[in-house]
Structures are given as C-alpha cells and as structure tokens.
Amino acid sequence: MVKYIFENKKNDKFDAKIFLFDKKEKKFGTYFEENLSKNELTLIKETIKRENFPENKKDFSVISVGASKVILASFDESKADDLFFQKLGGKLSNVLFESEKAVYYVREKAEEAYHLAYGYELGSYRFDKYFTKKESSHYSTLQSLSFAFEKEKLSEKAYADFSAVASSVNLARDLVNEPANVLTPKTYADEIKKLKKCGLEIEILDEKELKKKDFNLLMAVAQASDNKPYVVVMKWIGNKKQKDFDLALVGKGVTFDSGGLNIKTGSGLEYMNYDMGGSAAVVGTLRALALTNSKANVIGVVGLVENAIAGNATRVNDVITSMSGQTVEIMNTDAEGRLVLADLLTYTQQKYQAKKIVDLATLTGAVLVCLSKAYAGLFSNHDKFAEELLKAGVQVDEKLWRLPVDEHFNKMLDSSVADMRNIGTSRWGGSSQGACFLQRFIDEGVQWAHLDIAGTADEDKGTDLNPKGATGFGIKVLYDYVKNNF
Ligand code: BES
Ligand code: MN
Ligand code: ZN
C-alpha cells in the first residue's frame, strides 16, 4: 500500500522527484531549481536536449541521477484539467514502479495533488494475489508519494473522499478479477456483508427466501449450479428524515456464465467470471457513498447466481412465471442476465417503492460490436435522467452513449405461447432488445436507466486509469451523479 503524504516535507530524502515541464513555455514548474542540485540541473539540461524533450511527444523524460530519478512530465497549461492530473497520476504508476519514496512538486492549485494521487491509486492497481513469485513487473516498490506545496496547506482530510472512491473502485476490481471457483454467490455475499462496517445496512436472501418470494426467473438461471444463489440488498441512508430512496441501483451478478444449455464454446467462455461486473459496481458505489457520508438515500440490489449446466438445467421453450406475474418463454439460456435483472427490478419497485433506478449489467456482446470498449450503452425511458448520467460520464471519463429502446425492438420479444421471449426473433440490435426486455419490468412513472457494461467492465491492454483486467466501471459515474443531484 502506497502512503500519500500531503505535508510539505521538502527536505526529506526522495529517490524520485517529479516536476511538470511546460510544453509551450518550455520551462519547469514552480520550485524547480531550488529543489535540485547543480549537478542534477546540468544532467537534466543535457538529457532533455539529447532526447529533444518535450518535442519528442513523450509524456516523460526520466533522468537517472545516481540511484535516484528526476522525472519531468510534459504538460500543457491549456489542457491541464482534473482529468489531466488523474491520468498523469495513472501514467506515473508505471514510471515509479521501481522507486520507493517519490515527491511531486505541486504547481498552482492544491486540487491537482488530490487528482494526481487519485489517478495513481486507480492506475497503480494490480491483481497480483495469485503470483507466488515476486517479480518486479507485478509488484510496485513505491512506499510513499509526497506532495510538496508552498502556497496553502494540503490536507490528508481533503483527500479522504477521493481515496474512498478509488479504494471502492479497486475493491470492485478485486471482486471482478477473482476467479469463479473462489468467488461463488456464497463467498461473494459474505464479502458484501463485511461492508456493514462502513455503515451500510445489509440483508442477504438465500435460496429458500428467493423461492418464497417468487424470484422465479432468477432461480431458473441458478438451478443447474451447485453454488446456490443469493440476493443481497444494501442500504445507505444519508438522510434519516426522508422515508424513500433517491435512487436504486440494481446489478447483474453472474459469477460465471457458461451459457447454460445454450453453452458457450471456445473463447466465448473466457473471462465469464467477469459477468458479475454490474453487481460489483453497485457494491462499490454504495461503499463509496457510505465512506464519504453522502446525504442521499440509496439502495443497492444485486442478484448473485452461476449460470451452469446440468441435468436439471432450464431448457429452451421452458415457460417461467416471473415475480411480476408476466410469463417468459426461455428461447436462449445464454440470455440469462436479463432474467436475473427482471426479478430484481420487480422486487426493488414492489418492496422499496423505487422511483428512480439504474441497472448495470454485462448484458450483451452486441454492445461491443456497437460501441467497442470506449462507451457503455445507456438506455433510458427518461430524457433528463439520461442527460444527467451522460454528463456525469464525461466528467469522470466513464463514457456512456445513449442507444434506442423502442417499439421496433420491443415487438421482437413477442412470443406465441407466453407474454414474451427472452431473446428477439432476429439478431439485429441485440443490446436494444435486451433493454426492451428489462423495460417490460419497469412500472409506469418509474425513471429507469440501463447501463450495458459488457465492453467497459474490463480492459484488454490497460489505459492510464484502468490497468489490464477488471475496471470497476460504473462507480465513478454513479458516485458523481449522486453527489451532484441529491
Ligand atoms: N454475459 C454475456 C454478455 C457478454 C458477452 C459479456 C461478451 C461480456 C463479453 C450475456 O449473458 C450473453 O451471453 N449474452 C448473449 C445474448 C444473446 C444470447 C441474445 C450474447 O451477447 O451473445
Ligand atoms: Mn449469457
Ligand atoms: Zn451473462
């Protein structure tokens, strides 16, 4: 664990010193010269001349001075917003991998230090628990990242909210990266239960309870697995005077998606342990709201099931009566996420009178065809709600793109023997079909948004803020939305 130090300890010994280097003005940031020795200054001048930095378009120039490093980060004043500093922090996590004590000289505003540390916390995340040999590519040696600033006092306290979000994103990443033999619905529910210590109210419904409460679609997905299903309800009551919930978050928590009888083949099965990414975003958001003492009342409901295959598996053409009373003809057992979510949505509305709902799910491969891994699909029945979410997404760099949910796709779900089928009669617009299925379980007057995060829940290569593997996508955008709207 890296320690972030916000006191001015300029005279400490550091083995890495980080400065901004203004691209346009071609000059170092504030306090530059006074914090470097003559020897260091000459070396730096020689190196940047030789490397042609920053014209070489590299983000950094790393200059070794004996056993320590001076790192110059190229920067453009006109583009230096909060996200710039976050991404810079993320990038630094790769440059600082072999240092122990680093210091960053803050230029102008205290805020930039917090954004940089936040980016570092997100970008330096690694899922390394299963490596038995310590290799430097897996383990960062950095122990502390200090921030030196002369103008005003930086404070640890001011960073606490940033850290609460970053650690919640990293917790969600841990859950999603965890293999399905370790993270079963049961062990997952146990992990969520631990969040009671953050001030969340947590209720766990087991199989017996789920049967009694008519979670029939969810049970139809779960029934072939030896790992029994759970539904977990998390509540954050930030405003005790208010009875109802400002927002409900509903998440798909399929701990492994084999496809069921419509079994996935070959590489289609790979990373299907990530199929609980929607639920992890719900868990992480509630944790972040609790740790930052949000004034809002938010409820999270997640359905934890494994979509397995066995003699007692749900078949194609089976008809199931959902909790809502509507009947569903199962036409594809691999379209299981919508079945899990449908009962969760009904439960959230009936039991908790939710009037504003966001559901999150790794729902369709089709959303990747449509939006690649650059955007999550946003589907909504309410323009203002959708706009607010889109705006939050831009602010935190978890981008959403609105896609249609309308009659064209909805009618594809009509069945000849039941109220609806769980997949459409054609492949086209698969993500919108999924959204239309969910909308059939949304009551009149309820504002609803569905985020299809099948593409954004994980990164193949890694970006500045999202290392390879699970991203924890959804927490930053929902946290920002709640902070700005309630
Ligand atoms: N969990 C998958 C969606 C998915 C695919 C997530 C690839 C991440 C990467 C979902 O349950 C699924 O299997 N969807 C089917 C729907 C189809 C049967 C209508 C799909 O996308 O193929
Ligand atoms: Mn599936
Ligand atoms: Zn799935």
Coordinates of C-alpha atoms and ligand atoms in Angstrom, one line a residue:
M1 CA 0.0 0.0 0.0
V2 CA 1.3 3.4 -1.0
K3 CA 1.1 6.1 1.5
Y4 CA 0.1 9.5 0.2
I5 CA 1.7 12.3 2.2
F6 CA 0.3 15.8 1.9
E7 CA 2.6 17.6 4.2
N8 CA 5.4 19.7 3.0
K9 CA 8.5 17.6 3.6
K10 CA 10.7 19.1 1.0
N11 CA 13.8 18.2 2.9
D12 CA 13.1 14.5 3.1
K13 CA 15.2 12.2 1.1
F14 CA 13.5 11.1 -2.0
D15 CA 14.6 8.7 -4.7
A16 CA 12.2 10.1 -7.3
K17 CA 11.4 13.8 -7.8
I18 CA 8.6 14.7 -10.2
F19 CA 8.2 18.1 -11.9
L20 CA 5.9 19.4 -14.6
F21 CA 7.6 20.7 -17.7
D22 CA 5.6 23.3 -19.7
K23 CA 5.5 22.3 -23.3
K24 CA 4.7 25.7 -24.7
E25 CA 6.8 27.9 -22.4
K26 CA 9.5 25.3 -22.4
K27 CA 10.1 25.8 -18.7
F28 CA 10.0 23.8 -15.5
G29 CA 7.2 24.1 -12.9
T30 CA 7.5 26.2 -9.8
Y31 CA 10.2 25.5 -7.2
F32 CA 12.1 23.6 -9.8
E33 CA 15.6 24.9 -9.5
E34 CA 15.6 25.3 -5.7
N35 CA 14.8 21.7 -5.2
L36 CA 17.6 20.3 -7.4
S37 CA 21.4 20.3 -7.0
K38 CA 23.7 22.0 -9.6
N39 CA 24.7 18.5 -10.8
E40 CA 21.1 17.4 -11.3
L41 CA 20.3 20.6 -13.2
T42 CA 23.2 20.1 -15.6
L43 CA 22.3 16.5 -16.2
I44 CA 18.6 17.4 -16.8
K45 CA 19.5 20.1 -19.3
E46 CA 21.8 17.7 -21.2
T47 CA 19.2 14.9 -21.2
I48 CA 16.3 16.9 -22.5
K49 CA 18.4 18.4 -25.2
R50 CA 19.6 15.0 -26.3
E51 CA 16.1 13.5 -26.1
N52 CA 14.6 16.5 -27.7
F53 CA 12.0 16.6 -24.9
P54 CA 9.2 17.5 -25.0
E55 CA 9.1 17.9 -28.8
N56 CA 9.6 14.1 -29.0
K57 CA 5.9 13.9 -27.8
K58 CA 6.8 11.6 -24.9
D59 CA 4.9 12.0 -21.7
F60 CA 8.0 11.8 -19.5
S61 CA 11.7 12.3 -19.5
V62 CA 13.3 10.2 -16.8
I63 CA 16.7 11.2 -15.8
S64 CA 18.8 9.0 -13.6
V65 CA 21.0 10.8 -11.1
G66 CA 23.0 8.2 -9.2
A67 CA 20.5 5.9 -7.6
S68 CA 17.6 8.3 -7.8
K69 CA 15.5 9.7 -10.6
V70 CA 14.2 13.1 -11.7
I71 CA 11.0 12.8 -13.7
L72 CA 9.8 15.5 -16.0
A73 CA 6.2 15.3 -17.1
S74 CA 5.3 17.2 -20.2
F75 CA 2.3 19.4 -19.7
D76 CA 0.1 21.9 -21.5
E77 CA -1.4 24.6 -19.3
S78 CA -4.5 25.0 -21.5
K79 CA -5.3 21.3 -21.2
A80 CA -4.4 20.8 -17.5
D81 CA -7.9 19.9 -16.1
D82 CA -8.7 17.5 -13.3
L83 CA -8.7 14.5 -15.7
F84 CA -5.2 15.5 -17.0
F85 CA -3.9 15.2 -13.4
Q86 CA -5.7 12.0 -12.8
K87 CA -4.3 10.4 -16.0
L88 CA -0.9 11.8 -15.2
G89 CA -1.1 10.0 -11.8
G90 CA -2.1 6.8 -13.6
K91 CA 0.8 7.1 -16.0
L92 CA 3.3 7.8 -13.2
S93 CA 2.4 4.5 -11.6
N94 CA 4.3 2.8 -14.4
V95 CA 7.3 5.2 -14.2
L96 CA 7.6 5.0 -10.4
F97 CA 7.3 1.2 -10.3
E98 CA 10.9 0.8 -9.0
S99 CA 11.2 3.8 -6.8
E100 CA 10.5 3.9 -3.0
K101 CA 9.9 7.4 -1.9
A102 CA 8.7 9.9 -4.5
V103 CA 7.8 13.6 -4.3
Y104 CA 5.7 15.6 -6.6
Y105 CA 6.1 19.4 -6.6
V106 CA 2.6 20.9 -6.9
R107 CA 2.4 23.8 -9.2
E108 CA -0.5 26.1 -8.7
K109 CA -3.6 24.7 -7.0
A110 CA -3.8 22.2 -4.2
E111 CA -6.5 20.3 -6.0
E112 CA -4.1 19.0 -8.6
A113 CA -2.3 17.0 -5.9
Y114 CA -5.5 15.2 -4.9
H115 CA -6.4 14.4 -8.5
L116 CA -2.9 13.1 -9.1
A117 CA -2.9 10.9 -6.0
Y118 CA -6.4 9.6 -7.0
G119 CA -5.1 8.7 -10.5
Y120 CA -2.1 7.0 -9.0
E121 CA -4.4 5.0 -6.7
L122 CA -6.5 3.9 -9.7
G123 CA -3.7 3.4 -12.2
S124 CA -1.3 1.5 -10.0
Y125 CA -3.9 -1.2 -9.1
R126 CA -2.8 -4.7 -9.8
F127 CA -4.5 -8.0 -9.2
D128 CA -1.4 -9.8 -8.0
K129 CA -2.6 -12.1 -5.2
Y130 CA -2.1 -15.3 -7.1
F131 CA 1.5 -14.8 -8.2
T132 CA 3.7 -16.9 -5.9
K133 CA 7.0 -15.4 -7.2
K134 CA 7.7 -11.7 -6.7
E135 CA 8.6 -10.2 -10.0
S136 CA 9.1 -6.5 -10.3
S137 CA 6.6 -6.3 -13.2
H138 CA 3.9 -7.5 -10.7
Y139 CA 4.8 -5.6 -7.6
S140 CA 5.4 -1.9 -7.2
T141 CA 8.1 -1.0 -4.7
L142 CA 6.7 2.5 -4.1
Q143 CA 6.1 3.2 -0.4
S144 CA 5.1 6.8 -0.4
L145 CA 4.2 9.6 -2.7
S146 CA 4.6 13.0 -1.2
F147 CA 3.3 16.3 -2.4
A148 CA 5.3 19.5 -1.8
F149 CA 3.4 22.7 -2.0
E150 CA 4.3 26.1 -0.6
K151 CA 1.2 28.2 -1.2
E152 CA -1.5 26.7 1.0
K153 CA -1.7 23.7 3.2
L154 CA -2.6 20.4 1.6
S155 CA -4.5 18.1 3.9
E156 CA -5.0 14.4 4.2
K157 CA -8.6 15.1 5.1
A158 CA -9.3 16.8 1.8
Y159 CA -8.1 13.6 0.1
A160 CA -10.3 11.3 2.0
D161 CA -13.2 11.4 -0.4
F162 CA -11.0 10.8 -3.4
S163 CA -9.5 7.9 -1.6
A164 CA -12.9 6.5 -0.7
V165 CA -13.9 6.3 -4.3
A166 CA -10.5 4.9 -5.6
S167 CA -10.5 2.2 -2.9
S168 CA -14.1 1.3 -3.8
V169 CA -13.2 1.0 -7.5
N170 CA -10.3 -1.2 -6.5
L171 CA -12.5 -3.3 -4.3
A172 CA -14.9 -3.8 -7.2
R173 CA -11.9 -4.7 -9.4
D174 CA -10.8 -7.3 -6.9
L175 CA -14.2 -8.9 -6.9
V176 CA -14.5 -9.0 -10.7
N177 CA -11.0 -10.3 -11.2
E178 CA -11.5 -13.1 -8.7
P179 CA -11.9 -16.4 -10.4
A180 CA -15.3 -18.1 -10.2
N181 CA -14.0 -21.1 -8.2
V182 CA -13.2 -18.6 -5.4
L183 CA -15.9 -16.0 -5.8
T184 CA -19.2 -18.0 -5.7
P185 CA -22.5 -16.5 -5.0
K186 CA -22.0 -17.5 -1.3
T187 CA -18.5 -16.1 -0.9
Y188 CA -19.5 -13.0 -2.8
A189 CA -22.4 -12.4 -0.4
D190 CA -20.0 -12.9 2.5
E191 CA -17.7 -10.3 1.1
I192 CA -20.5 -7.8 0.8
K193 CA -21.6 -8.5 4.3
K194 CA -18.3 -7.2 5.5
L195 CA -19.3 -3.7 4.3
K196 CA -21.5 -3.4 7.3
K197 CA -18.5 -1.8 9.0
C198 CA -18.7 1.1 6.6
G199 CA -22.3 1.9 7.8
L200 CA -24.3 0.1 5.2
E201 CA -27.4 -1.9 6.2
I202 CA -27.1 -5.3 4.5
E203 CA -29.7 -8.0 4.1
I204 CA -29.0 -11.4 2.4
L205 CA -31.7 -13.5 0.9
D206 CA -30.9 -17.2 0.5
E207 CA -32.4 -19.8 -1.9
K208 CA -35.2 -20.6 0.5
E209 CA -36.2 -17.0 0.8
L210 CA -35.8 -16.4 -3.0
K211 CA -38.2 -19.3 -3.7
K212 CA -40.7 -18.0 -1.2
K213 CA -40.5 -14.5 -2.7
D214 CA -41.0 -15.8 -6.3
F215 CA -37.7 -14.9 -7.8
N216 CA -38.6 -17.5 -10.4
L217 CA -36.6 -16.1 -13.4
L218 CA -33.5 -15.7 -11.2
M219 CA -34.0 -19.3 -9.9
A220 CA -34.3 -20.6 -13.4
V221 CA -30.9 -19.3 -14.2
A222 CA -29.4 -20.6 -11.0
Q223 CA -31.0 -24.0 -10.8
A224 CA -28.3 -26.1 -12.5
S225 CA -25.5 -24.9 -10.3
D226 CA -24.3 -26.5 -7.1
N227 CA -23.4 -22.9 -6.0
K228 CA -26.7 -21.7 -4.6
P229 CA -28.0 -18.2 -5.5
Y230 CA -28.2 -15.1 -3.2
V231 CA -29.8 -11.7 -3.5
V232 CA -28.1 -9.0 -1.4
V233 CA -29.8 -5.7 -0.5
M234 CA -27.6 -2.8 0.6
K235 CA -28.9 0.4 2.0
W236 CA -27.2 3.7 2.6
I237 CA -29.5 6.1 4.5
G238 CA -27.7 9.5 4.3
N239 CA -30.9 11.4 5.2
K240 CA -32.8 9.9 8.0
K241 CA -35.6 12.4 7.8
Q242 CA -36.6 11.2 4.3
K243 CA -38.5 8.0 4.1
D244 CA -38.0 7.0 0.5
F245 CA -34.9 6.3 -1.6
D246 CA -33.5 8.9 -4.0
L247 CA -32.0 6.2 -6.2
A248 CA -32.0 2.4 -6.5
L249 CA -29.0 0.6 -8.1
V250 CA -29.6 -2.9 -9.5
G251 CA -26.7 -5.2 -10.6
K252 CA -26.2 -8.4 -12.5
G253 CA -24.0 -10.7 -10.5
V254 CA -23.5 -13.8 -12.6
T255 CA -20.3 -15.3 -11.0
F256 CA -19.8 -17.5 -14.1
D257 CA -21.8 -17.5 -17.3
S258 CA -21.3 -20.9 -19.1
G259 CA -24.4 -20.1 -21.3
G260 CA -26.4 -22.9 -19.8
L261 CA -27.8 -25.5 -22.3
N262 CA -27.0 -22.9 -25.0
I263 CA -23.5 -23.4 -23.9
K264 CA -20.8 -21.0 -24.9
T265 CA -17.8 -22.5 -26.8
G266 CA -14.1 -21.9 -27.0
S267 CA -13.0 -18.4 -26.2
G268 CA -16.6 -17.4 -25.6
L269 CA -16.2 -18.9 -22.1
E270 CA -13.1 -16.8 -21.3
Y271 CA -13.5 -14.2 -18.7
M272 CA -17.1 -15.1 -18.0
N273 CA -16.1 -14.8 -14.3
Y274 CA -16.3 -11.0 -15.1
D275 CA -20.1 -11.4 -15.7
M276 CA -20.8 -10.0 -12.2
G277 CA -19.3 -6.6 -13.1
G278 CA -22.6 -4.8 -12.8
S279 CA -23.2 -6.0 -9.3
A280 CA -19.6 -5.1 -8.3
A281 CA -20.3 -1.5 -9.5
V282 CA -23.4 -1.4 -7.3
V283 CA -21.4 -2.7 -4.3
G284 CA -18.5 -0.2 -4.9
T285 CA -20.8 2.8 -5.3
L286 CA -22.7 2.0 -2.1
R287 CA -19.4 1.7 -0.3
A288 CA -18.1 5.0 -1.7
L289 CA -21.3 6.8 -0.7
A290 CA -21.1 5.4 2.8
L291 CA -17.4 6.2 3.3
T292 CA -18.0 9.8 2.1
N293 CA -21.1 10.2 4.2
S294 CA -23.4 11.1 1.3
K295 CA -26.6 12.9 2.1
A296 CA -28.6 10.7 -0.3
N297 CA -30.6 7.6 0.4
V298 CA -29.5 4.9 -2.0
I299 CA -30.4 1.2 -2.2
G300 CA -28.4 -1.4 -4.0
V301 CA -29.8 -4.8 -5.0
V302 CA -27.7 -7.5 -6.6
G303 CA -28.5 -11.0 -7.8
L304 CA -25.7 -13.5 -7.4
V305 CA -26.0 -16.6 -9.4
E306 CA -24.0 -19.0 -11.5
N307 CA -25.3 -19.9 -15.0
A308 CA -24.2 -23.6 -15.1
I309 CA -25.2 -26.7 -16.9
A310 CA -26.6 -30.0 -15.6
G311 CA -29.4 -32.4 -16.0
N312 CA -31.8 -30.1 -14.1
A313 CA -30.9 -27.0 -16.2
T314 CA -33.6 -24.7 -17.6
R315 CA -34.4 -25.8 -21.2
V316 CA -35.2 -23.8 -24.3
N317 CA -39.0 -23.3 -24.7
D318 CA -39.5 -23.6 -20.9
V319 CA -42.0 -21.1 -19.7
I320 CA -41.4 -19.3 -16.4
T321 CA -43.7 -17.0 -14.5
S322 CA -41.7 -14.0 -13.3
M323 CA -42.1 -12.3 -9.9
S324 CA -44.1 -9.6 -11.8
G325 CA -46.6 -12.2 -12.9
Q326 CA -45.6 -11.9 -16.6
T327 CA -44.7 -15.2 -18.3
V328 CA -41.4 -15.6 -20.2
E329 CA -40.6 -18.2 -22.8
I330 CA -36.9 -19.1 -22.5
M331 CA -35.6 -19.1 -26.1
N332 CA -31.9 -18.9 -25.1
T333 CA -30.4 -19.8 -21.8
D334 CA -27.4 -17.6 -22.5
A335 CA -29.6 -14.5 -22.3
E336 CA -29.6 -15.1 -18.5
G337 CA -28.6 -11.6 -17.3
R338 CA -32.0 -10.1 -18.2
L339 CA -33.8 -12.9 -16.4
V340 CA -31.8 -12.2 -13.2
L341 CA -32.4 -8.4 -13.5
A342 CA -36.1 -8.7 -14.3
D343 CA -37.0 -10.2 -10.9
L344 CA -34.6 -7.8 -9.1
L345 CA -36.3 -4.8 -10.8
T346 CA -39.7 -6.1 -9.8
Y347 CA -38.5 -6.7 -6.2
T348 CA -36.9 -3.2 -6.0
Q349 CA -40.1 -1.5 -7.1
Q350 CA -42.6 -3.6 -5.1
K351 CA -40.7 -3.8 -1.9
Y352 CA -38.9 -0.5 -1.8
Q353 CA -41.1 1.7 -4.0
A354 CA -38.1 2.8 -6.0
K355 CA -39.0 5.6 -8.4
K356 CA -35.6 6.1 -10.0
I357 CA -33.5 3.1 -10.9
V358 CA -30.2 2.5 -12.7
D359 CA -29.4 -1.1 -13.5
L360 CA -25.9 -2.2 -14.5
A361 CA -25.0 -5.4 -16.4
T362 CA -22.5 -7.1 -18.7
L363 CA -25.6 -7.9 -20.7
T364 CA -24.8 -8.3 -24.4
G365 CA -21.8 -9.0 -26.7
A366 CA -23.7 -6.8 -29.2
V367 CA -22.8 -3.6 -27.2
L368 CA -19.2 -4.3 -28.0
V369 CA -20.0 -4.6 -31.7
C370 CA -21.7 -1.2 -31.4
L371 CA -19.5 0.8 -29.1
S372 CA -16.3 -1.1 -28.8
K373 CA -14.8 -0.8 -25.3
A374 CA -15.0 3.0 -25.5
Y375 CA -18.5 3.6 -24.2
A376 CA -21.1 1.8 -22.1
G377 CA -24.5 1.6 -23.7
L378 CA -27.1 3.8 -22.0
F379 CA -30.8 3.0 -22.4
S380 CA -33.5 5.0 -20.6
N381 CA -37.2 5.9 -20.6
H382 CA -36.5 9.4 -19.3
D383 CA -34.6 12.1 -21.2
K384 CA -33.5 14.3 -18.3
F385 CA -32.3 11.3 -16.3
A386 CA -30.3 10.1 -19.3
E387 CA -28.8 13.6 -19.9
E388 CA -27.6 13.8 -16.3
L389 CA -26.0 10.4 -16.5
L390 CA -24.3 11.2 -19.8
K391 CA -22.9 14.4 -18.2
A392 CA -21.5 12.6 -15.2
G393 CA -19.9 10.1 -17.5
V394 CA -18.0 12.8 -19.4
Q395 CA -16.9 14.4 -16.1
V396 CA -15.3 11.3 -14.7
D397 CA -14.2 9.7 -18.0
E398 CA -16.6 6.8 -17.8
K399 CA -18.3 7.5 -21.1
L400 CA -21.8 6.5 -22.0
W401 CA -23.6 6.5 -25.3
R402 CA -27.4 6.5 -25.5
L403 CA -28.9 3.8 -27.6
P404 CA -32.6 3.3 -28.5
V405 CA -35.1 1.4 -26.5
D406 CA -38.4 1.5 -28.5
E407 CA -41.2 -0.5 -30.2
H408 CA -39.1 -1.6 -33.1
F409 CA -37.0 -3.8 -30.8
N410 CA -39.7 -4.4 -28.2
K411 CA -42.0 -6.2 -30.6
M412 CA -39.3 -8.7 -31.5
L413 CA -39.8 -10.1 -28.0
D414 CA -43.4 -11.1 -28.5
S415 CA -43.9 -14.9 -28.0
S416 CA -46.5 -17.2 -29.5
V417 CA -47.0 -19.1 -26.2
A418 CA -46.2 -16.6 -23.4
D419 CA -46.1 -12.9 -22.6
M420 CA -42.6 -12.6 -24.0
R421 CA -39.5 -14.4 -25.1
N422 CA -36.1 -13.7 -23.6
I423 CA -34.4 -13.1 -27.0
G424 CA -35.7 -11.4 -30.1
T425 CA -36.6 -13.1 -33.4
S426 CA -33.6 -11.5 -35.1
R427 CA -30.0 -10.8 -34.1
W428 CA -30.1 -7.2 -35.1
G429 CA -30.0 -4.6 -32.3
G430 CA -29.3 -7.2 -29.6
S431 CA -28.4 -4.6 -27.0
S432 CA -31.7 -2.7 -27.5
Q433 CA -33.6 -6.0 -27.4
G434 CA -32.1 -6.7 -24.0
A435 CA -33.0 -3.2 -22.8
C436 CA -36.6 -3.6 -24.1
F437 CA -36.9 -6.9 -22.2
L438 CA -35.9 -5.1 -19.0
Q439 CA -38.2 -2.2 -19.6
R440 CA -41.2 -4.7 -19.6
F441 CA -40.5 -5.0 -15.9
I442 CA -40.5 -1.2 -15.2
D443 CA -43.7 0.2 -13.7
E444 CA -45.5 3.3 -15.1
G445 CA -43.9 6.5 -13.8
V446 CA -40.6 5.0 -12.7
Q447 CA -37.5 6.7 -14.1
W448 CA -35.2 4.0 -15.4
A449 CA -31.7 3.7 -17.0
H450 CA -29.9 0.6 -18.0
L451 CA -26.1 0.5 -18.5
D452 CA -24.8 -2.3 -20.6
I453 CA -21.2 -2.5 -19.5
A454 CA -20.2 -5.7 -21.3
G455 CA -17.5 -3.8 -23.1
T456 CA -16.3 -1.4 -20.4
A457 CA -16.2 -3.8 -17.4
D458 CA -12.6 -4.9 -18.4
E459 CA -9.6 -3.7 -20.3
D460 CA -7.5 -5.9 -22.6
K461 CA -4.3 -3.9 -22.5
G462 CA -4.9 -1.2 -19.9
T463 CA -5.2 2.6 -20.0
D464 CA -3.8 5.3 -17.8
L465 CA -6.6 4.9 -15.2
N466 CA -7.6 1.3 -15.9
P467 CA -4.9 -1.4 -15.7
K468 CA -5.5 -4.6 -17.6
G469 CA -8.4 -6.7 -16.3
A470 CA -11.5 -5.5 -14.4
T471 CA -12.1 -1.7 -14.4
G472 CA -14.7 -1.3 -11.8
F473 CA -16.7 0.7 -14.4
G474 CA -19.8 2.5 -13.2
I475 CA -18.7 3.5 -9.7
K476 CA -17.2 6.9 -10.7
V477 CA -20.1 7.9 -12.9
L478 CA -22.8 6.9 -10.3
Y479 CA -20.9 8.4 -7.4
D480 CA -20.6 11.7 -9.3
Y481 CA -24.3 11.5 -10.4
V482 CA -25.4 11.1 -6.8
K483 CA -23.1 13.8 -5.4
N484 CA -24.3 16.3 -8.0
N485 CA -28.0 15.5 -7.9
F486 CA -29.0 14.7 -4.3
Ligands
BES1 N1 -22.6 -12.2 -20.3 C1 -23.0 -12.3 -21.6 C2 -22.6 -11.0 -22.4 C3 -21.2 -10.8 -22.6 C4 -20.6 -11.2 -23.8 C5 -20.4 -10.1 -21.7 C6 -19.2 -11.0 -24.0 C7 -19.1 -9.8 -22.0 C8 -18.5 -10.3 -23.1 C9 -24.5 -12.5 -21.7 O1 -25.1 -13.2 -20.7 C10 -24.8 -13.2 -23.0 O2 -24.4 -14.3 -23.1 N2 -25.4 -12.5 -24.0 C11 -25.7 -13.1 -25.2 C12 -27.2 -12.7 -25.6 C13 -27.7 -13.5 -26.7 C14 -27.9 -14.9 -26.3 C15 -29.0 -12.9 -27.1 C16 -24.8 -12.6 -26.2 O3 -24.4 -11.4 -26.2 O4 -24.4 -13.3 -27.1
MN2 MN -25.0 -15.3 -21.2
ZN3 ZN -24.1 -13.2 -18.9

